[in-house]
Tab-separated table of C-alpha atoms in Angstrom:
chain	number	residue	atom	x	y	z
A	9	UNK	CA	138.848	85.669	91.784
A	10	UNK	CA	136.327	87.839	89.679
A	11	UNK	CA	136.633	91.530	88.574
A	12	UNK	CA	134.110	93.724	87.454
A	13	UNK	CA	135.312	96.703	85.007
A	14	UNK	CA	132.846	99.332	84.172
A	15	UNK	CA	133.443	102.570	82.018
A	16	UNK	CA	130.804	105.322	82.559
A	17	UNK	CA	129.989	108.620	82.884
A	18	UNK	CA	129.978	108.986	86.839
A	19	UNK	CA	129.491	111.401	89.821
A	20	UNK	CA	131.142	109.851	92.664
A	21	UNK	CA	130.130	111.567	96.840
A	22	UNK	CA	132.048	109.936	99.644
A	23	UNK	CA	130.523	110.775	102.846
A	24	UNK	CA	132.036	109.850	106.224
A	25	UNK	CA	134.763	111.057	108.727
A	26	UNK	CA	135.605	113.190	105.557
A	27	UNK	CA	133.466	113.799	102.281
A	28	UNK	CA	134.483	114.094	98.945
A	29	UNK	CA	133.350	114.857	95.471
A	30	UNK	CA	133.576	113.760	91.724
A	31	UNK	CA	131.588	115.374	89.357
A	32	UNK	CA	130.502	114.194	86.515
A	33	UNK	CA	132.843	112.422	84.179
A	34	UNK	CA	134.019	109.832	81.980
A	35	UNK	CA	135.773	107.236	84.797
A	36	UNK	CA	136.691	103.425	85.196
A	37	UNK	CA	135.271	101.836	88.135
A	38	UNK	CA	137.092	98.226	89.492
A	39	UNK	CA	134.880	96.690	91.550
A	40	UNK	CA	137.473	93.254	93.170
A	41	UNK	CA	136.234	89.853	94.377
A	42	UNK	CA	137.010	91.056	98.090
A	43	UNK	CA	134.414	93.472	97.761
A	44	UNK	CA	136.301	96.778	97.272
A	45	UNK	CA	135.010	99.152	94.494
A	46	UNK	CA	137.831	102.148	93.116
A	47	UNK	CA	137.334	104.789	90.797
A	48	UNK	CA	140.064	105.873	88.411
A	49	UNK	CA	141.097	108.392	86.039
A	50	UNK	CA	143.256	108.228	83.105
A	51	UNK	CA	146.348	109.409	85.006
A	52	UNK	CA	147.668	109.341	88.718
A	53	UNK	CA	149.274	105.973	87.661
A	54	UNK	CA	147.446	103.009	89.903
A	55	UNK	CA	146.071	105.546	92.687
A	56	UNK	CA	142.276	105.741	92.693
A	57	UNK	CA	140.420	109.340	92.617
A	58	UNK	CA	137.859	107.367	95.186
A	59	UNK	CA	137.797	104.012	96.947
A	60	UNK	CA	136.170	101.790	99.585
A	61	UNK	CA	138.304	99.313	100.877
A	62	UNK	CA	136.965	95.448	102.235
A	63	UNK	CA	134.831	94.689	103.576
A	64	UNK	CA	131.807	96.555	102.249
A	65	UNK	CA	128.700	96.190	100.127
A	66	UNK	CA	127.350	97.454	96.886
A	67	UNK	CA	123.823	97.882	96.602
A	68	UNK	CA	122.735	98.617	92.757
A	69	UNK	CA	119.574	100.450	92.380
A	70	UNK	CA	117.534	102.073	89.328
A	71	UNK	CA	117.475	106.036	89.706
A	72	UNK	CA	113.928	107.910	90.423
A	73	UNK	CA	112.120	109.695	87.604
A	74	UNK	CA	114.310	112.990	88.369
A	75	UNK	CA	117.684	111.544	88.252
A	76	UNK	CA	116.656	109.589	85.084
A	77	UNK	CA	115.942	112.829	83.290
A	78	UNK	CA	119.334	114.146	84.252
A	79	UNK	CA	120.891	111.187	82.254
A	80	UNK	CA	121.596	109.132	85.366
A	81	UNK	CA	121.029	104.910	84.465
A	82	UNK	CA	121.885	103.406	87.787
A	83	UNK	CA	122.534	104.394	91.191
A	84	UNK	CA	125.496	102.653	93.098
A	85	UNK	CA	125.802	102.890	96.829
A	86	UNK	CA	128.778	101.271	98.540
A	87	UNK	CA	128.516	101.459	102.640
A	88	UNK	CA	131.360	100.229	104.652
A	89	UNK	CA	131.157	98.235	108.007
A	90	UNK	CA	131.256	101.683	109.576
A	91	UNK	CA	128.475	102.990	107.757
A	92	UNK	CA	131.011	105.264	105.671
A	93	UNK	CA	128.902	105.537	101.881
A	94	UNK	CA	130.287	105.991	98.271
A	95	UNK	CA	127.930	107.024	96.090
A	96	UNK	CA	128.187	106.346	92.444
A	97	UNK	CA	125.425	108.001	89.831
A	98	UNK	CA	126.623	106.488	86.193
A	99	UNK	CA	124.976	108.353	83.499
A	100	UNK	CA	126.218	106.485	80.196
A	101	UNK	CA	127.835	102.981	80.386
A	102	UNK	CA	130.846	102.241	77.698
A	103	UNK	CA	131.707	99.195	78.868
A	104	UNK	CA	130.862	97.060	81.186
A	105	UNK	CA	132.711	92.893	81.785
A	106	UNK	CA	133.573	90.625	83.898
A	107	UNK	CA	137.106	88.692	83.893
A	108	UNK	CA	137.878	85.451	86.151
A	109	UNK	CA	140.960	85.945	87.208
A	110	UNK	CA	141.839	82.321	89.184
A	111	UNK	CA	143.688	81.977	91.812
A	112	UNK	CA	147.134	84.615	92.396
A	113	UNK	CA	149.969	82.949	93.300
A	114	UNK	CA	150.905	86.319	94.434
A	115	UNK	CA	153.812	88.646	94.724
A	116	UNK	CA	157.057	86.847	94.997
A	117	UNK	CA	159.649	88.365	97.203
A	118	UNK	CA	162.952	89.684	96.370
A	119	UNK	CA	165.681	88.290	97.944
A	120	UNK	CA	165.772	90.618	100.837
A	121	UNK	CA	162.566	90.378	101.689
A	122	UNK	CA	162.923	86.585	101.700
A	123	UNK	CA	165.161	86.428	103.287
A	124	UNK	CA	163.901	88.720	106.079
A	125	UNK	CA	160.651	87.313	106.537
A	126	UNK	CA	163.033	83.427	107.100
A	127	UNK	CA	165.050	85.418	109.575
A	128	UNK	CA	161.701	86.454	111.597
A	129	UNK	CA	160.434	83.401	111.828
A	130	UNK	CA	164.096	81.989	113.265
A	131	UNK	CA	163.538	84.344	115.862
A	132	UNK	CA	160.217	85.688	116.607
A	133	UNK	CA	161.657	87.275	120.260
A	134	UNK	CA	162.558	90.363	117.785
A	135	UNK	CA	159.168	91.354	118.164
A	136	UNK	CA	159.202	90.641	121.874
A	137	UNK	CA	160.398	88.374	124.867
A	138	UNK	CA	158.107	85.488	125.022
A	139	UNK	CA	156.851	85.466	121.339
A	140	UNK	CA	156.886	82.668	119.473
A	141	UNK	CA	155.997	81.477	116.137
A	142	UNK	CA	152.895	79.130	114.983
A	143	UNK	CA	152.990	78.968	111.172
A	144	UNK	CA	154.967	80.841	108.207
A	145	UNK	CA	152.851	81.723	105.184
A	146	UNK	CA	149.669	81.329	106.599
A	147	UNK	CA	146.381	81.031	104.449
A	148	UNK	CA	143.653	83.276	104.278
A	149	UNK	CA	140.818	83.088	101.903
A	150	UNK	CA	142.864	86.228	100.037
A	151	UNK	CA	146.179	84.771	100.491
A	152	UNK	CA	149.008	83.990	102.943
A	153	UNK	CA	149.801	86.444	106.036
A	154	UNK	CA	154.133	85.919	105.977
A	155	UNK	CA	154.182	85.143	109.710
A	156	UNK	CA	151.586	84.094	112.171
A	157	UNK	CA	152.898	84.230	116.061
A	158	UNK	CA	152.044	84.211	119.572
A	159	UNK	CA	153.289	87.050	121.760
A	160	UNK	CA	153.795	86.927	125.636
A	161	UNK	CA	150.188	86.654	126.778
A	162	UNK	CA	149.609	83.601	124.061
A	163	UNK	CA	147.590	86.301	121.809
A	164	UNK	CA	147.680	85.486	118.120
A	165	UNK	CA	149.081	88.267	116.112
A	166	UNK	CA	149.513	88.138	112.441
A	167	UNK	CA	153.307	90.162	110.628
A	168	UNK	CA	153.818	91.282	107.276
A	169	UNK	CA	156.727	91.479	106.171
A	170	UNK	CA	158.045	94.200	103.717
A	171	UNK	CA	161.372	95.459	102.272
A	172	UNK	CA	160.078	99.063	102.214
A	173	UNK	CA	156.643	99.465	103.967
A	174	UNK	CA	153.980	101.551	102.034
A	175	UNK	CA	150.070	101.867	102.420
A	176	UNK	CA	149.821	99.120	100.096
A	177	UNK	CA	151.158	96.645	102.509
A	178	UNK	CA	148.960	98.426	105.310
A	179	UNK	CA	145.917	97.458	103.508
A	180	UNK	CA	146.708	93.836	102.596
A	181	UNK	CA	147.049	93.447	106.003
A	182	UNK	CA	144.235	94.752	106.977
A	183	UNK	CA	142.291	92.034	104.867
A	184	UNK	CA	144.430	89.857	106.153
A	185	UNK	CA	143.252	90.617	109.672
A	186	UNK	CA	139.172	91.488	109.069
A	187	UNK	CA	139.294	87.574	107.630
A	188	UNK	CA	141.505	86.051	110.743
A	189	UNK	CA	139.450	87.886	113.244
A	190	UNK	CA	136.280	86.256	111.923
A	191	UNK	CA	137.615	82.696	113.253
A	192	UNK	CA	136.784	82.260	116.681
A	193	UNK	CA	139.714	79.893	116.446
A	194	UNK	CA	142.212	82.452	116.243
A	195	UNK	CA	140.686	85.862	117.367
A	196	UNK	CA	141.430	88.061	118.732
A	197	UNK	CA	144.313	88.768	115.885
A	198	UNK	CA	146.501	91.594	116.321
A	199	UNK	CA	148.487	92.886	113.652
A	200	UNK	CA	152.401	94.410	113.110
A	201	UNK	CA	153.832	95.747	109.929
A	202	UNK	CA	157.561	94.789	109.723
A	203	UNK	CA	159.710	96.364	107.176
A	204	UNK	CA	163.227	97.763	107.138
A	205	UNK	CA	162.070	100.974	106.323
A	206	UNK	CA	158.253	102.795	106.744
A	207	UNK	CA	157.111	105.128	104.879
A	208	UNK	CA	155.164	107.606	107.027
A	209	UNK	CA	151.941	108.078	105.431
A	210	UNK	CA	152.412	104.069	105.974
A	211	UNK	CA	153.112	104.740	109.600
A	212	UNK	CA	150.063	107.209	109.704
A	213	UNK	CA	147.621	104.973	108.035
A	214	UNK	CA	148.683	101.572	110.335
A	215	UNK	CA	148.198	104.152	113.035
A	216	UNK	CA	144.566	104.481	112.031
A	217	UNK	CA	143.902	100.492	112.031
A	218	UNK	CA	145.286	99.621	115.505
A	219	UNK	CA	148.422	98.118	113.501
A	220	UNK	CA	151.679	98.478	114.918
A	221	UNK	CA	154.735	99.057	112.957
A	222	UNK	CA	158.038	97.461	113.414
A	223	UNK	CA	161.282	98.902	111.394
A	224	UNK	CA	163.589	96.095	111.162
A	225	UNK	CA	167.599	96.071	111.047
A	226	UNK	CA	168.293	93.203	108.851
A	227	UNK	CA	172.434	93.597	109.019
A	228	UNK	CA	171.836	92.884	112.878
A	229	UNK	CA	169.068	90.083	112.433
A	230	UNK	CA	171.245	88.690	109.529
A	231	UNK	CA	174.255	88.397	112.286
A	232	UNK	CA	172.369	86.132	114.185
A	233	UNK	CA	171.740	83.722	111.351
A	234	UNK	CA	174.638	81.265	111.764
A	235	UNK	CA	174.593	79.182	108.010
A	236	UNK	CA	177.043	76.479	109.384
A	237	UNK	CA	174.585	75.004	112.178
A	238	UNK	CA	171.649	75.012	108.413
A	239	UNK	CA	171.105	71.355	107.307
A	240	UNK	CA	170.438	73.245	103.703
């Protein structure tokens, strides 16, 4: 896993289905190993002012006699699949490394959420008559989707589970999904975001990536779980 970190001086335009803008100012830009690229200030705790979530690409160019004389020393341009652009203009660089992160062995569950995502997998019909599962923790390149099943019609669809659903867990599974729908193997992939409780911009946001969301009663799927017929 590598990171880029860059502090600058930046002017930042989004332009798509909305457009936004930054102007200039002293920022730190992340740009991830899964191609994503944020730009933060020094406050709104770990949101990003501006973003552009995987997959995408970043195209670094040097900037034309005018924008040089405005102080401007590189031009970034960051298009998504849909052709949605984030423009970055840095005027002066304050620092600027790379970190090799290895591989995450990611974020370990509570016991709840555990727990929940063993109790899915026991009984995938919870998500529908007919389902059933294929593999727990499976791999992507970016790390394991919790559940990987089959609904009625044999379809692949890929859960994450949550304790509390927020847009975090939207987006990881949205990698999650833009990776498994690349293998002709296993698309097409479907995805559903299981958690006991969603939060609505959550809801909104799954909404938005053809991801359904499923709010799960674990006292009732924990009543099915019988420990005495468990070999462990």
């Amino acid at each position: 896993m590598h990171v880029r970190l860059v502090i600058a001086d930046c002017q930042v335009d989004y332009a798509g289905r909305l457009s936004a803008h930054l102007p200039m100012a002293k920022r730190l830009i992340i740009v991830k190993a899964d191609g994503s690229v944020s730009v933060h200030a020094d406050d709104r705790a770990y949101k990003p002012l501006n973003w552009m979530s995987a997959p995408c690409r970043l195209t670094i160019t040097e900037p034309d006699a005018d924008s040089a004389e405005l102080g401007v020393t590189q031009l970034w341009e960051v298009r998504s699949r849909e052709g949605d652009t984030l423009q970055i203009r840095l005027g002066e660089v304050h620092l600027d490394s790379d970190h090799t992160f290895g591989v995450d062995p990611g974020l370990q569950k509570d016991g709840v959420e555990a727990h929940l995502q063993t109790l899915l997998a026991e009984h995938p019909s919870t998500f529908g008559d007919g389902w059933q599962l294929v593999k727990r923790e499976y791999y992507t390149p970016i790390g394991p989707v919790d559940l990987l099943l089959r609904d009625h019609n044999g379809g692949h669809v890929a859960v994450e589970v949550k304790r509390r659903g927020e847009i975090d867990g939207v987006e990881q599974l949205t990698r999650y999904l833009d990776l498994m729908n690349r293998d002709p193997q296993l698309a097409p992939v479907q995805g559903v975001f299981a958690a006991q409780q969603i939060k609505p911009q959550a809801a909104t946001l799954a909404a938005d990536r053809g991801i359904s969301c499923r709010v799960i009663d674990y006292d009732l799927l924990r009543g099915m779980d019988n420990a005495d017929e468990r070999l462990f």
